[in-house]
GROMACS .gro file of C-alpha atoms in nm:
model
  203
    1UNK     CA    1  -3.841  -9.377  -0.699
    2UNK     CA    2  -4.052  -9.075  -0.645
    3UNK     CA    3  -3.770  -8.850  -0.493
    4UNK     CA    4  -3.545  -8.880  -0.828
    5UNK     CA    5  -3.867  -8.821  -1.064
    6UNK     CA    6  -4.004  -8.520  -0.883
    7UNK     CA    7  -3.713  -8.306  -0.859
    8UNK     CA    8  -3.807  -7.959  -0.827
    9UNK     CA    9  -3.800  -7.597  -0.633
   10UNK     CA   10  -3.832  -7.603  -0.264
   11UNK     CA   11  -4.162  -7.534  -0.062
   12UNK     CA   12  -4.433  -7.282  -0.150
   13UNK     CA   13  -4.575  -7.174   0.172
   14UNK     CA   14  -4.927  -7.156   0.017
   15UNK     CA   15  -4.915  -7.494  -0.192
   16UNK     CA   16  -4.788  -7.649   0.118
   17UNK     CA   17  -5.100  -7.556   0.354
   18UNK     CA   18  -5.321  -7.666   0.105
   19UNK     CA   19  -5.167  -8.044   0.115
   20UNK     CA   20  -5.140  -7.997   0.497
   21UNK     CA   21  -5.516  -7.905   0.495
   22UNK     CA   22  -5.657  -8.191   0.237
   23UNK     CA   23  -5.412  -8.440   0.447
   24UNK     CA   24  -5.575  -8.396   0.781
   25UNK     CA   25  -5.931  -8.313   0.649
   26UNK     CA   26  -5.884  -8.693   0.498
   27UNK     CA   27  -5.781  -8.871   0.779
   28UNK     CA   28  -6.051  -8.716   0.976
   29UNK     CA   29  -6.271  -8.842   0.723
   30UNK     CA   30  -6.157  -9.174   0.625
   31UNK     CA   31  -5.828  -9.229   0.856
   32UNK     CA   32  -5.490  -9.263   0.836
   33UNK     CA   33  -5.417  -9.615   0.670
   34UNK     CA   34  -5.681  -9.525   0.378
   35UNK     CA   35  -5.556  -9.179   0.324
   36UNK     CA   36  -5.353  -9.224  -0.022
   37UNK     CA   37  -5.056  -8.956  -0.172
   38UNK     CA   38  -5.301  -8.925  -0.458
   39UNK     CA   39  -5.598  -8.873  -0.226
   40UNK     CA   40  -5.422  -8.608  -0.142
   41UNK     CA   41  -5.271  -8.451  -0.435
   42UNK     CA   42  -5.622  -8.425  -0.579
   43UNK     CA   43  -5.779  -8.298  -0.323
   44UNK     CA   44  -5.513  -8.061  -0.274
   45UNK     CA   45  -5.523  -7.978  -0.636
   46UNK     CA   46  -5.195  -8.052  -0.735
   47UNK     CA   47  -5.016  -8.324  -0.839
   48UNK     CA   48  -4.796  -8.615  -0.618
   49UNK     CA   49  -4.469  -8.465  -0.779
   50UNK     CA   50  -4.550  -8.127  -0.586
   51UNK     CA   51  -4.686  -8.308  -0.299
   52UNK     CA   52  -4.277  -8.503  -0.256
   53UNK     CA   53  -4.139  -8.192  -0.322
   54UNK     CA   54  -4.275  -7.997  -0.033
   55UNK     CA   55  -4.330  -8.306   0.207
   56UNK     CA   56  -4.095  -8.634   0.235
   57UNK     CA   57  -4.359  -8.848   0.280
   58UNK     CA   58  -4.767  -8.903   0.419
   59UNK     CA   59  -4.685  -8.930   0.790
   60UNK     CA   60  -4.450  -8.580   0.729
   61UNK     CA   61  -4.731  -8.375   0.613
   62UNK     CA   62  -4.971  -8.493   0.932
   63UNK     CA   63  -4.644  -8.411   1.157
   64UNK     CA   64  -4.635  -8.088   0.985
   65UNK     CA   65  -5.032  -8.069   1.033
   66UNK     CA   66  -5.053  -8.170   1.422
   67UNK     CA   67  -4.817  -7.897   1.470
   68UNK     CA   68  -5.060  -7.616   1.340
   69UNK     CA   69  -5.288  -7.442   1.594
   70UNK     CA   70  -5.600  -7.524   1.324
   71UNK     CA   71  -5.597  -7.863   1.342
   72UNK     CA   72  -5.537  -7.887   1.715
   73UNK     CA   73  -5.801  -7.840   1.969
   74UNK     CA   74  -5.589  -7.628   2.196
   75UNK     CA   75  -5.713  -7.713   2.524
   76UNK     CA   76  -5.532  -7.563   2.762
   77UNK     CA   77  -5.566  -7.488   3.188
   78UNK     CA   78  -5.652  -7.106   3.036
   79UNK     CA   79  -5.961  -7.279   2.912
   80UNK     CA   80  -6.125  -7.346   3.280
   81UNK     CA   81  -6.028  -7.029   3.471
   82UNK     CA   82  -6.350  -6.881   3.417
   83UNK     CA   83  -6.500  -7.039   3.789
   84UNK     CA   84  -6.761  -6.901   4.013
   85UNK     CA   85  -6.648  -7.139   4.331
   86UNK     CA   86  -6.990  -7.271   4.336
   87UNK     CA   87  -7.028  -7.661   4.245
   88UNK     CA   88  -7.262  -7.688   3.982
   89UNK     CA   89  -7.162  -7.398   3.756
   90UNK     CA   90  -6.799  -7.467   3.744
   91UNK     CA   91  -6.851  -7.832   3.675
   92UNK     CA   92  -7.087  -7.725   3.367
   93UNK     CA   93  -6.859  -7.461   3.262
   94UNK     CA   94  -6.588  -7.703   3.277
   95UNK     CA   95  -6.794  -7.959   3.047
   96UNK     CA   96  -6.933  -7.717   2.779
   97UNK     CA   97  -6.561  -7.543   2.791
   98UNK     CA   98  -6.460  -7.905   2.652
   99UNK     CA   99  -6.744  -7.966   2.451
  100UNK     CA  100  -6.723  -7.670   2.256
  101UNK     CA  101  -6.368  -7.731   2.163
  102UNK     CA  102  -6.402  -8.117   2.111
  103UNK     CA  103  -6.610  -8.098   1.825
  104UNK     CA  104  -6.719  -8.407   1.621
  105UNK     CA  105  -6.429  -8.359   1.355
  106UNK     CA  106  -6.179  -8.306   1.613
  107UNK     CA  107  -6.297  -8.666   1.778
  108UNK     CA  108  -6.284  -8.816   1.441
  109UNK     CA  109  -5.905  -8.659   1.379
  110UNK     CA  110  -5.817  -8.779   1.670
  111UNK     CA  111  -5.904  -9.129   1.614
  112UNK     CA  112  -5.705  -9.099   1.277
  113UNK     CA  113  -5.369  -8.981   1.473
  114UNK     CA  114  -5.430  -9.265   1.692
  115UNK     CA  115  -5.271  -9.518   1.381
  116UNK     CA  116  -5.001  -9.705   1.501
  117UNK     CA  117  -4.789  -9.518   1.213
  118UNK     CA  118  -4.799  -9.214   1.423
  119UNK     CA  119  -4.916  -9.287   1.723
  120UNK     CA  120  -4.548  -9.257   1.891
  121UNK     CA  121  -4.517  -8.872   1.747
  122UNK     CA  122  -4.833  -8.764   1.799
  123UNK     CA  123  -4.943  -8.905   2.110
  124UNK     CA  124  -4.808  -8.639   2.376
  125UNK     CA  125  -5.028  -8.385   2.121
  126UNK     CA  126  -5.358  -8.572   2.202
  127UNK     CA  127  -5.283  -8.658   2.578
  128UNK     CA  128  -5.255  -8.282   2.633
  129UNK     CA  129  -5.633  -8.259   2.626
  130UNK     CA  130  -5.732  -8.513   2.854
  131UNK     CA  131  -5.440  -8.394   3.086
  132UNK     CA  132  -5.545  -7.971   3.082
  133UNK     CA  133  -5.884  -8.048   3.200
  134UNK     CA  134  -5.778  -8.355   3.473
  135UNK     CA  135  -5.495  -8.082   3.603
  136UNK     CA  136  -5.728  -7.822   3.617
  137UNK     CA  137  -6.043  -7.973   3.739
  138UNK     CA  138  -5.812  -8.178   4.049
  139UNK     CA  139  -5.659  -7.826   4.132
  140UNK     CA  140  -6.027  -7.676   4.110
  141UNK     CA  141  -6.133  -7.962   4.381
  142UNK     CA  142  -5.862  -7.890   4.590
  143UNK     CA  143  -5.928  -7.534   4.603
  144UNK     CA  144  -6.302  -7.593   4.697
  145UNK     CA  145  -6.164  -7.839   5.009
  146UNK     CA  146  -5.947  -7.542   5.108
  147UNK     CA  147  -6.277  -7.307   5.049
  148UNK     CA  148  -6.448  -7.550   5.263
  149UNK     CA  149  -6.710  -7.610   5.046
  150UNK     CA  150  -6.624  -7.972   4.947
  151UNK     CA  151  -6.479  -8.244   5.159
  152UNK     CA  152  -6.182  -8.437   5.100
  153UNK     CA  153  -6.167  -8.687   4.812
  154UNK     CA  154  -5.933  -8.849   4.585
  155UNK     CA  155  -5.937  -8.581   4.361
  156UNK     CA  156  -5.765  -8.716   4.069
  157UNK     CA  157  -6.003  -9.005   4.021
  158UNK     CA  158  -6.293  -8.791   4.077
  159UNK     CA  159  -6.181  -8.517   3.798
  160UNK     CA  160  -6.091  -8.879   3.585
  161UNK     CA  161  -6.466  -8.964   3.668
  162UNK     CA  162  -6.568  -8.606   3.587
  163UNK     CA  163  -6.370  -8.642   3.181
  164UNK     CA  164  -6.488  -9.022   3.126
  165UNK     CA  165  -6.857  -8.888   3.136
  166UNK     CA  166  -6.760  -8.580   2.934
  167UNK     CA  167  -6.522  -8.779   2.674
  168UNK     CA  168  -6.760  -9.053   2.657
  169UNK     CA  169  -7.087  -8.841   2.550
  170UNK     CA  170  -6.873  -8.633   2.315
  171UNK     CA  171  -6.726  -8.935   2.161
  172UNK     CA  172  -7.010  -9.134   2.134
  173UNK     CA  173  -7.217  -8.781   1.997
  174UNK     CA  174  -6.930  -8.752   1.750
  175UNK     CA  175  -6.963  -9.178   1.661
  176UNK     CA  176  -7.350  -9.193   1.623
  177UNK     CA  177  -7.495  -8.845   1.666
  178UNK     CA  178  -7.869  -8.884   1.782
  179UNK     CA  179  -7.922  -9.264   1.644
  180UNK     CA  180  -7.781  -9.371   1.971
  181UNK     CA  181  -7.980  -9.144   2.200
  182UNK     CA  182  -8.226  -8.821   2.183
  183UNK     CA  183  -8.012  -8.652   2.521
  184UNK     CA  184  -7.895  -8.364   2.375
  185UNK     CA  185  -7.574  -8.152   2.494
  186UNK     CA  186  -7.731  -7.899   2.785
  187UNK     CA  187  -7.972  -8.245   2.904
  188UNK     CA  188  -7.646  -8.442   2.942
  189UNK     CA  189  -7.455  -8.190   3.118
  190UNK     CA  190  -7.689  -8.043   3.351
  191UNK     CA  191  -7.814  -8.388   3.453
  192UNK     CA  192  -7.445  -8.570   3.502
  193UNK     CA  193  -7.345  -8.238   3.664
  194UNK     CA  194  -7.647  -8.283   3.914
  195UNK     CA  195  -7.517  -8.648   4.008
  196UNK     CA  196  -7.146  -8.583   4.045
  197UNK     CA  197  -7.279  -8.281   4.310
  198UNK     CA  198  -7.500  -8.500   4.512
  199UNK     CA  199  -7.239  -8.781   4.496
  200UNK     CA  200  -7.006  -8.512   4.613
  201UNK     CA  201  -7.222  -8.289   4.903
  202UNK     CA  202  -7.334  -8.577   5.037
  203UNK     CA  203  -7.005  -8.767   5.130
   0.00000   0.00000   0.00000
């Protein structure tokens, strides 16, 4: 067994980031499943007896990872207070406020914390995403009925509506980049945020 071959001193705060950041810079790049101890011992530059004395095992070092403000996204309601209470600017600040946290590795990560190995630890870490901008945008509709300047709606499925269209180009960016299609980032926005305000005025 590894644990009674690899006895040794306890952790080295420095030694440990280092296998914290080569583990999750490996699943982002080739997931969790194909992500080996000896992937990761080399690219951490040390070797697997080091890597099971500071860690227990893989799916302790990505625990250990998921819990570090670098390797999360940190989207929080903070994130979308900066509104104008006018339609169309909130709606594209709300958008690029997502897509400039969401970045393509932080899709691909999240894919690779989505193994059914993890996926019961680290799922209330990725929901928290989705959920800070449905929470906020829903509360930012609201507002705008009580403003008078929208009418009523189911608000939760329109902010849902709102996040599929901004998940799905960021994912799909992240997936295929610009084999899939030439509409870059301000296109996208400015044209979906268009739509959802003539879907919305015009109730």
């Amino acid at each position: 067994m590894i644990a009674s071959t690899c006895l040794g001193v306890g952790r080295m705060d420095e030694t440990s980031q280092k296998i914290i950041d080569a583990t999750m810079s490996l699943i982002r790049d080739k997931g969790y499943v194909a992500t080996t101890t000896k992937d990761i011992a080399r690219l951490a530059g040390v070797n697997e007896c080091t890597l099971f004395r500071k860690f227990q095992n893989k799916k302790d070092i990505v625990l250990h990872g998921v819990s570090q403000e670098k390797w999360r996204a940190h989207v929080t309601p903070e994130l979308f207070k900066n509104v104008q209470w006018e339609l169309e600017p909130d709606l594209e600040m709300f958008m690029n406020a997502y897509m400039d946290k969401i970045t393509p590795d932080f899709v691909n990560l999240s894919i690779g914390l989505r193994a059914p190995q993890l996926y019961e630890e680290t799922a209330s870490m990725i929901m928290k995403v989705p959920q800070a901008f449905i929470s906020s945008l829903t509360e930012y509709f609201r507002k705008m009925e009580e403003l008078g300047k929208i009418p009523h709606y189911d608000f939760e499925s329109l902010a849902m509506t709102v996040f599929s269209s901004t998940f799905g180009y960021t994912f799909l960016n992240a997936s295929f980049g610009q084999n899939l299609t030439d509409v870059g980032r301000e296109e996208f926005i400015k044209n979906s945020v268009k739509i959802f305000v003539n879907g919305i005025v015009q109730k």
